[in-house]
């Protein structure tokens, strides 16, 4: 099968030009002006932007968490991602303490194999690092193509590891050519504040926010950066939200260390005032939403190159599930839905409002994730030989986000009624039209597990 995309404005992280794209099979075979080729399908992209498919390296699908499961499974989650222009996601496997990494991989394969609509990979979350786990790291990187290892400095008593384990894991991951992802907040401090608020009878969602003040994140980001610097292990801080934590990264980069930063779309555009609403549980996530000054810091951090990725931390729960914590904020499952909304929100709020350039949009929504996590140039760009993962955006079309029209398996939207300018019209995944005019053309099983390469030291 072949497809010719004509007359589009092609934008990558470092280029912006008009040309045609010819796709044969799963990959791009030619890019040029006025291509004279015979194609099975011709798409006229006049007036549209043609961009690399989005990559969201932080999602939680069908994940057991806080006594329940995130409500999007691999089918609904990756399909919703495609509707929103994200052609590949990286999900998290969670090791069960006392068990092997391999057994967790098998469990996650059981839920994901044959069910994904879009492409996917896994990070391996290490919750129990010991002599046995250590022996498994090499095999994950060399054989499974899973090169990033997630750690939690919080969720005490569940997922959290201590600094002793962190250092040991860093040394092994560095040796084998991988990277450590981290949820960097101070778990002991948060645990203390949660108990304090509960003991004082302060149980509403606002106290989730008040249990995780900025200092809990700034302190952990700095500690993580110091440990990564000491061991020489490349690090990636997930869902960074605030000025204090970004300043810790700023300091770390002065000593030329390899430290990457992800923020998420929600931290750029919505703030902690939502916790005062009766339905504040919808935005209970960790770390919590922050202040307007933090949003300004994050946008600036993106433009300064300190923040390389805008992800979602998509971890949806139905309202019924959120009600598990109606009488106690600490029982509200943490997480919020955004896998379908990230690209359009970032385009509308970032590019259209002049906060970031179009090239920067491509960089933080796709290219940098591909580079950091070892998929580039197969993914994350538009080039001859790359997978034909492409999105066509109408930059002028306006639309509203709503739970009534979204495709995520969750019965509310964190962005109900939000006006977006810029609509994803067509999505191609490996040379197949996956989304066209609000219809999904591919089914579960179409999504492929992408084996990733060893981590490069610099992007
Ligand atoms: O609230 C969140 N972020 N839920 C998902 C788990 C995590 O910490 O990333
Ligand atoms: Zn986290
Ligand atoms: Zn997460």
Coordinates of C-alpha atoms and ligand atoms in Angstrom, one line a residue:
X1 CA 0.0 0.0 0.0
X2 CA 1.2 3.5 -0.7
X3 CA 0.0 7.0 0.3
X4 CA 0.9 10.4 -1.1
X5 CA 0.3 13.4 1.2
X6 CA 0.3 16.5 -1.1
X7 CA 0.6 20.2 -0.4
X8 CA 1.1 20.0 3.3
X9 CA 3.3 22.3 5.5
X10 CA 5.7 19.9 7.1
X11 CA 7.0 20.8 10.5
X12 CA 9.7 18.9 12.5
X13 CA 11.7 19.9 15.5
X14 CA 14.1 21.7 13.3
X15 CA 12.5 22.4 9.9
X16 CA 9.3 24.0 8.4
X17 CA 8.7 23.7 4.7
X18 CA 6.1 22.8 2.1
X19 CA 6.5 19.4 0.3
X20 CA 4.8 16.1 -0.5
X21 CA 5.4 12.9 1.4
X22 CA 5.3 9.5 -0.3
X23 CA 4.8 6.5 1.9
X24 CA 5.3 2.9 0.9
X25 CA 4.3 0.3 3.4
X26 CA 5.1 1.4 6.9
X27 CA 7.7 4.0 6.2
X28 CA 8.3 7.3 4.4
X29 CA 10.1 6.6 1.1
X30 CA 10.3 10.1 -0.5
X31 CA 9.8 13.7 0.5
X32 CA 9.9 16.4 -2.2
X33 CA 8.1 19.1 -4.1
X34 CA 5.4 18.1 -6.6
X35 CA 6.2 14.4 -6.4
X36 CA 5.1 12.5 -9.6
X37 CA 4.3 9.1 -8.2
X38 CA 1.5 6.6 -8.4
X39 CA -0.1 6.1 -5.0
X40 CA -3.0 3.9 -3.9
X41 CA -4.3 6.8 -1.8
X42 CA -3.8 10.6 -2.1
X43 CA -4.4 12.9 0.8
X44 CA -4.7 16.6 0.1
X45 CA -3.1 18.4 3.0
X46 CA -3.7 22.0 1.7
X47 CA -4.0 24.4 4.6
X48 CA -3.0 21.7 7.1
X49 CA 0.2 21.2 9.2
X50 CA 1.8 17.8 8.8
X51 CA 3.7 16.8 12.0
X52 CA 5.3 13.7 13.5
X53 CA 2.8 11.6 15.5
X54 CA 2.8 12.5 19.1
X55 CA 4.7 10.4 21.7
X56 CA 3.4 10.3 25.2
X57 CA 6.0 8.7 27.4
X58 CA 4.0 8.7 30.6
X59 CA 0.7 6.8 30.7
X60 CA -0.9 4.3 33.1
X61 CA -3.3 1.9 31.3
X62 CA -5.2 -0.9 33.1
X63 CA -2.9 -0.3 36.1
X64 CA -3.6 -1.7 39.5
X65 CA -3.3 1.3 41.8
X66 CA -4.7 2.4 45.2
X67 CA -7.1 -0.5 45.4
X68 CA -8.5 -0.3 41.9
X69 CA -7.5 -0.2 38.2
X70 CA -7.0 2.8 36.0
X71 CA -10.2 2.9 33.8
X72 CA -8.6 3.0 30.3
X73 CA -7.4 -0.4 29.2
X74 CA -4.8 -0.8 26.4
X75 CA -7.5 -0.7 23.7
X76 CA -9.5 2.3 24.9
X77 CA -6.4 4.2 26.0
X78 CA -4.3 3.8 22.8
X79 CA -7.4 4.4 20.7
X80 CA -8.1 7.7 22.5
X81 CA -4.4 8.6 22.2
X82 CA -4.7 8.2 18.4
X83 CA -7.8 10.4 18.3
X84 CA -5.7 13.0 20.0
X85 CA -2.7 12.6 17.6
X86 CA -0.5 10.5 19.9
X87 CA 0.7 7.5 17.9
X88 CA 2.9 5.9 20.6
X89 CA 2.7 5.7 24.3
X90 CA 5.1 4.4 27.0
X91 CA 3.3 2.7 29.9
X92 CA 4.6 1.6 33.3
X93 CA 5.1 -1.9 34.5
X94 CA 5.1 -2.1 38.3
X95 CA 7.2 -4.7 40.1
X96 CA 5.4 -6.3 43.1
X97 CA 7.7 -6.0 46.1
X98 CA 9.2 -9.5 46.7
X99 CA 8.7 -10.6 43.1
X100 CA 10.9 -10.4 40.0
X101 CA 10.9 -7.8 37.3
X102 CA 10.2 -10.7 34.8
X103 CA 7.0 -11.8 36.5
X104 CA 5.7 -8.2 36.4
X105 CA 6.6 -8.0 32.7
X106 CA 4.6 -11.2 32.1
X107 CA 1.6 -9.8 34.0
X108 CA 1.6 -6.6 32.0
X109 CA 2.0 -8.5 28.7
X110 CA -1.1 -10.5 29.7
X111 CA -3.1 -7.3 29.8
X112 CA -1.6 -5.5 26.8
X113 CA -0.6 -8.2 24.2
X114 CA -2.9 -8.0 21.2
X115 CA -5.0 -5.2 22.7
X116 CA -3.3 -2.0 21.7
X117 CA -4.6 0.1 18.8
X118 CA -1.6 2.4 18.8
X119 CA 2.1 1.7 19.2
X120 CA 3.5 1.3 22.8
X121 CA 6.4 0.4 25.0
X122 CA 7.0 0.0 28.7
X123 CA 9.1 1.6 31.4
X124 CA 10.0 -0.9 34.2
X125 CA 9.2 0.4 37.7
X126 CA 11.5 -1.0 40.2
X127 CA 9.9 -1.1 43.6
X128 CA 12.3 -3.6 45.3
X129 CA 15.9 -3.4 44.2
X130 CA 18.0 -6.3 45.5
X131 CA 20.7 -8.7 44.3
X132 CA 18.1 -10.7 42.3
X133 CA 16.5 -7.6 40.6
X134 CA 20.0 -6.4 39.8
X135 CA 20.7 -9.5 37.6
X136 CA 17.6 -8.7 35.6
X137 CA 18.5 -5.2 34.4
X138 CA 20.8 -6.3 31.6
X139 CA 18.3 -8.7 30.2
X140 CA 15.6 -6.0 30.1
X141 CA 17.9 -3.6 28.2
X142 CA 19.5 -6.1 25.8
X143 CA 16.7 -8.6 25.1
X144 CA 13.4 -6.9 25.9
X145 CA 14.2 -3.4 24.5
X146 CA 13.0 -1.9 27.8
X147 CA 15.7 0.6 28.6
X148 CA 14.2 2.9 31.2
X149 CA 13.6 2.1 34.9
X150 CA 11.1 4.0 37.0
X151 CA 11.6 4.8 40.6
X152 CA 9.2 6.3 43.2
X153 CA 10.6 8.5 45.9
X154 CA 7.0 8.7 47.3
X155 CA 4.0 6.4 47.9
X156 CA 5.5 5.2 51.1
X157 CA 4.6 1.6 52.0
X158 CA 3.6 0.9 48.4
X159 CA 5.9 1.8 45.6
X160 CA 8.6 3.9 47.3
X161 CA 12.3 2.9 47.4
X162 CA 14.9 4.3 49.7
X163 CA 18.1 6.1 48.6
X164 CA 20.2 3.0 49.2
X165 CA 18.2 1.1 46.6
X166 CA 18.2 4.1 44.3
X167 CA 22.0 4.3 44.3
X168 CA 22.4 0.6 43.7
X169 CA 19.9 0.7 40.8
X170 CA 21.6 3.8 39.3
X171 CA 25.0 2.1 39.3
X172 CA 23.6 -1.0 37.5
X173 CA 21.4 0.9 35.0
X174 CA 24.4 3.2 34.1
X175 CA 26.6 0.1 33.6
X176 CA 24.1 -1.5 31.3
X177 CA 23.3 1.6 29.2
X178 CA 19.8 2.6 30.6
X179 CA 18.1 5.5 32.2
X180 CA 16.3 6.1 35.5
X181 CA 12.9 7.8 35.5
X182 CA 11.8 9.2 38.8
X183 CA 8.7 10.4 40.6
X184 CA 10.7 12.9 42.7
X185 CA 8.8 13.9 45.8
X186 CA 9.8 13.4 49.4
X187 CA 7.6 10.4 50.5
X188 CA 8.4 10.6 54.2
X189 CA 7.4 14.3 54.4
X190 CA 4.3 13.7 52.4
X191 CA 3.4 10.7 54.6
X192 CA 3.8 12.8 57.7
X193 CA 1.6 15.7 56.3
X194 CA -1.1 13.3 55.2
X195 CA -1.3 11.7 58.7
X196 CA -1.3 15.2 60.3
X197 CA -4.2 16.5 58.2
X198 CA -6.2 13.3 58.7
X199 CA -5.6 13.4 62.5
X200 CA -6.8 17.0 62.5
X201 CA -10.0 16.0 60.6
X202 CA -9.0 17.8 57.4
X203 CA -10.2 15.3 54.8
X204 CA -11.2 17.2 51.7
X205 CA -9.3 17.1 48.4
X206 CA -7.7 20.5 49.2
X207 CA -5.6 18.6 51.8
X208 CA -4.2 16.4 49.2
X209 CA -2.7 19.5 47.7
X210 CA -1.6 20.8 51.1
X211 CA 0.1 17.5 51.9
X212 CA 2.5 17.9 49.0
X213 CA 3.9 21.5 49.2
X214 CA 6.5 22.6 46.7
X215 CA 9.4 21.9 49.0
X216 CA 8.5 18.1 48.9
X217 CA 9.2 18.2 45.2
X218 CA 12.1 20.6 45.2
X219 CA 14.0 18.6 47.9
X220 CA 13.5 15.3 46.1
X221 CA 14.5 16.7 42.7
X222 CA 17.7 18.0 44.1
X223 CA 18.4 14.7 46.0
X224 CA 17.8 12.7 42.9
X225 CA 19.9 15.0 40.8
X226 CA 22.8 14.7 43.3
X227 CA 22.6 10.9 43.3
X228 CA 22.4 10.7 39.5
X229 CA 25.4 13.0 39.3
X230 CA 27.4 11.0 41.8
X231 CA 26.7 7.7 40.0
X232 CA 26.9 9.2 36.5
X233 CA 23.5 7.6 35.6
X234 CA 21.3 9.5 33.1
X235 CA 18.1 10.6 34.8
X236 CA 14.6 11.7 33.8
X237 CA 12.3 13.5 36.2
X238 CA 8.7 12.7 35.4
X239 CA 5.8 15.1 35.9
X240 CA 7.8 18.0 37.3
X241 CA 5.4 20.8 38.4
X242 CA 7.0 23.7 40.1
X243 CA 9.6 26.5 40.3
X244 CA 11.5 25.0 43.2
X245 CA 12.0 21.6 41.4
X246 CA 13.0 23.3 38.2
X247 CA 15.6 25.4 40.0
X248 CA 17.1 22.2 41.4
X249 CA 17.4 21.0 37.8
X250 CA 18.9 24.3 36.7
X251 CA 21.6 24.0 39.3
X252 CA 22.3 20.3 38.3
X253 CA 22.7 21.2 34.7
X254 CA 25.4 23.7 35.6
X255 CA 27.6 20.8 36.3
X256 CA 26.8 19.3 32.9
X257 CA 24.9 16.3 34.1
X258 CA 22.5 14.4 32.0
X259 CA 19.2 15.2 33.6
X260 CA 16.0 15.3 31.5
X261 CA 12.7 16.8 32.6
X262 CA 9.1 16.1 31.7
X263 CA 6.2 18.2 32.7
X264 CA 2.6 17.3 31.9
X265 CA 0.0 19.4 30.1
X266 CA -2.2 19.9 33.2
X267 CA 0.6 21.6 35.1
X268 CA 1.0 24.2 32.3
X269 CA -2.7 25.2 32.1
X270 CA -4.7 24.5 35.2
X271 CA -4.0 25.3 38.8
X272 CA -4.6 24.4 42.5
X273 CA -7.7 26.6 42.8
X274 CA -9.6 23.6 41.4
X275 CA -9.1 21.7 44.7
X276 CA -11.6 24.1 46.4
X277 CA -14.4 22.9 44.2
X278 CA -16.9 20.2 45.3
X279 CA -15.6 18.0 42.5
X280 CA -12.0 18.7 43.4
X281 CA -11.2 14.9 43.4
X282 CA -11.2 15.0 39.6
X283 CA -7.8 16.7 39.8
X284 CA -6.3 14.7 42.7
X285 CA -3.0 13.6 41.2
X286 CA 0.5 13.4 42.5
X287 CA 2.2 15.8 42.5
X288 CA -0.8 18.1 42.7
X289 CA -1.6 21.1 40.5
X290 CA 0.4 24.2 41.5
X291 CA 0.2 27.9 41.2
X292 CA 0.2 30.4 38.3
X293 CA 3.8 31.3 39.0
X294 CA 4.7 27.6 38.5
X295 CA 3.0 27.6 35.1
X296 CA 5.0 30.6 34.1
X297 CA 8.2 28.8 35.2
X298 CA 7.3 25.7 33.2
X299 CA 6.6 27.5 30.0
X300 CA 9.9 29.4 30.4
X301 CA 11.7 26.1 31.2
X302 CA 10.4 24.6 27.9
X303 CA 11.8 27.6 26.0
X304 CA 15.0 27.4 27.9
X305 CA 15.4 23.8 27.0
X306 CA 15.4 22.7 30.7
X307 CA 12.1 20.9 30.2
X308 CA 12.3 18.5 27.2
X309 CA 9.0 16.7 27.2
X310 CA 5.3 17.5 27.8
X311 CA 3.5 14.2 28.6
X312 CA 0.2 13.5 30.4
X313 CA 0.7 11.0 33.3
X314 CA -2.7 9.8 32.0
X315 CA -4.1 7.7 34.8
X316 CA -7.9 7.9 34.6
X317 CA -10.5 6.8 37.1
X318 CA -14.3 6.9 36.8
X319 CA -16.1 9.3 39.1
X320 CA -17.4 6.3 41.0
X321 CA -13.7 5.3 41.7
X322 CA -12.8 8.8 42.7
X323 CA -15.6 8.5 45.3
X324 CA -13.6 5.9 47.1
X325 CA -12.1 8.9 48.8
X326 CA -15.2 11.0 49.4
X327 CA -14.6 11.0 53.1
X328 CA -10.8 11.0 53.1
X329 CA -8.6 12.6 50.4
X330 CA -5.9 10.0 51.0
X331 CA -8.1 7.3 49.5
X332 CA -8.9 9.1 46.3
X333 CA -7.1 7.2 43.5
X334 CA -4.5 9.6 42.2
X335 CA -4.5 10.5 38.5
X336 CA -6.3 12.3 35.8
X337 CA -7.3 11.7 32.1
X338 CA -5.5 13.6 29.3
X339 CA -4.1 11.1 26.8
X340 CA -6.5 12.3 24.1
X341 CA -6.3 16.0 25.0
X342 CA -2.5 16.6 25.3
X343 CA -1.6 17.5 21.7
X344 CA -4.6 19.8 21.0
X345 CA -4.3 21.6 24.4
X346 CA -0.6 22.1 23.9
X347 CA -1.2 23.4 20.4
X348 CA -4.0 25.7 21.4
X349 CA -2.5 27.0 24.6
X350 CA 1.1 26.9 23.6
X351 CA 1.4 27.6 19.8
X352 CA -1.7 29.6 19.2
X353 CA -1.2 31.7 22.2
X354 CA 2.4 32.4 21.3
X355 CA 4.0 30.7 24.3
X356 CA 6.0 28.2 22.2
X357 CA 7.0 27.9 18.5
X358 CA 5.7 25.2 16.2
X359 CA 9.1 23.6 16.1
X360 CA 9.2 23.5 19.9
X361 CA 5.7 22.0 19.9
X362 CA 7.0 19.1 17.8
X363 CA 10.1 18.8 20.0
X364 CA 8.3 18.5 23.3
X365 CA 5.3 16.5 22.1
X366 CA 7.3 13.9 20.1
X367 CA 10.9 14.3 19.0
X368 CA 12.6 14.6 22.4
X369 CA 10.8 11.6 23.9
X370 CA 11.9 9.6 20.8
X371 CA 15.5 10.7 21.4
X372 CA 15.6 10.3 25.2
X373 CA 13.9 6.9 25.1
X374 CA 15.8 5.3 22.2
X375 CA 13.3 5.3 19.3
X376 CA 14.8 8.1 17.2
X377 CA 14.7 8.4 14.1
X378 CA 12.3 5.5 13.7
X379 CA 9.8 7.6 15.6
X380 CA 9.6 11.4 16.4
X381 CA 10.4 12.9 13.1
X382 CA 9.5 13.1 9.4
X383 CA 12.3 11.7 7.4
X384 CA 13.0 9.2 4.7
X385 CA 13.1 5.7 6.4
X386 CA 11.2 6.8 9.5
X387 CA 7.9 5.2 10.4
X388 CA 5.1 7.0 8.7
X389 CA 3.5 8.2 12.0
X390 CA 2.0 11.5 11.0
X391 CA -0.7 13.9 12.0
X392 CA -2.5 16.5 10.0
X393 CA -3.8 19.4 12.0
X394 CA -6.2 22.1 10.8
X395 CA -4.6 25.0 12.8
X396 CA -7.7 27.2 12.5
X397 CA -10.6 24.8 13.4
X398 CA -12.1 25.4 16.8
X399 CA -13.8 22.8 19.0
X400 CA -14.7 22.1 22.6
X401 CA -13.4 19.3 24.8
X402 CA -16.0 17.3 26.6
X403 CA -16.7 13.9 28.2
X404 CA -19.6 13.7 25.8
X405 CA -17.4 13.5 22.8
X406 CA -14.0 12.1 24.0
X407 CA -13.0 8.5 23.5
X408 CA -11.3 7.9 26.9
X409 CA -13.0 5.4 29.1
X410 CA -13.8 8.0 31.8
X411 CA -17.1 9.7 32.6
X412 CA -15.8 13.2 33.1
X413 CA -13.3 15.5 31.5
X414 CA -10.8 17.5 33.4
X415 CA -11.3 20.1 30.7
X416 CA -15.0 20.1 30.2
X417 CA -16.0 22.9 27.8
X418 CA -12.4 24.0 27.1
X419 CA -12.2 25.9 23.8
X420 CA -9.4 24.7 21.6
X421 CA -8.1 26.2 18.3
X422 CA -6.4 23.6 16.2
X423 CA -8.0 20.2 15.4
X424 CA -6.3 16.9 14.6
X425 CA -8.0 15.8 11.4
X426 CA -6.0 12.8 10.2
X427 CA -3.6 10.4 11.9
X428 CA -1.3 7.9 10.2
X429 CA 0.3 5.1 12.1
X430 CA 3.1 3.2 10.3
X431 CA 1.6 4.2 6.9
X432 CA -2.0 3.3 7.7
X433 CA -4.7 5.9 8.1
X434 CA -5.7 5.3 11.7
X435 CA -8.0 8.3 12.3
X436 CA -9.8 10.3 9.7
X437 CA -12.5 12.9 10.4
X438 CA -13.3 11.6 13.9
X439 CA -13.4 7.9 12.9
X440 CA -10.9 5.3 14.0
X441 CA -9.9 3.0 11.1
X442 CA -7.7 0.5 12.9
X443 CA -8.6 -2.1 15.5
X444 CA -7.1 -3.6 18.6
X445 CA -4.0 -5.6 17.8
X446 CA -2.8 -3.0 15.2
X447 CA -0.5 -1.4 17.8
X448 CA 3.0 -2.8 17.9
X449 CA 5.3 -3.2 20.9
X450 CA 8.4 -1.0 20.0
X451 CA 11.7 -2.3 21.3
X452 CA 13.9 0.6 22.3
X453 CA 17.6 1.1 21.9
X454 CA 20.2 1.9 24.6
X455 CA 20.1 5.4 25.9
X456 CA 22.3 8.0 24.3
X457 CA 24.1 10.3 26.7
X458 CA 22.9 13.5 25.0
X459 CA 19.9 14.4 22.9
Ligands
LIG1 O1 -1.4 10.9 40.3 C1 -0.7 10.2 39.6 N1 0.4 10.8 39.1 N2 -1.0 8.9 39.4 C2 -0.3 8.0 38.6 C3 0.9 7.5 39.4 C4 2.1 8.4 39.3 O2 2.5 8.9 40.4 O3 2.6 8.7 38.2
LIG2 ZN1 4.2 9.7 39.6
LIG3 ZN1 2.6 8.5 36.4

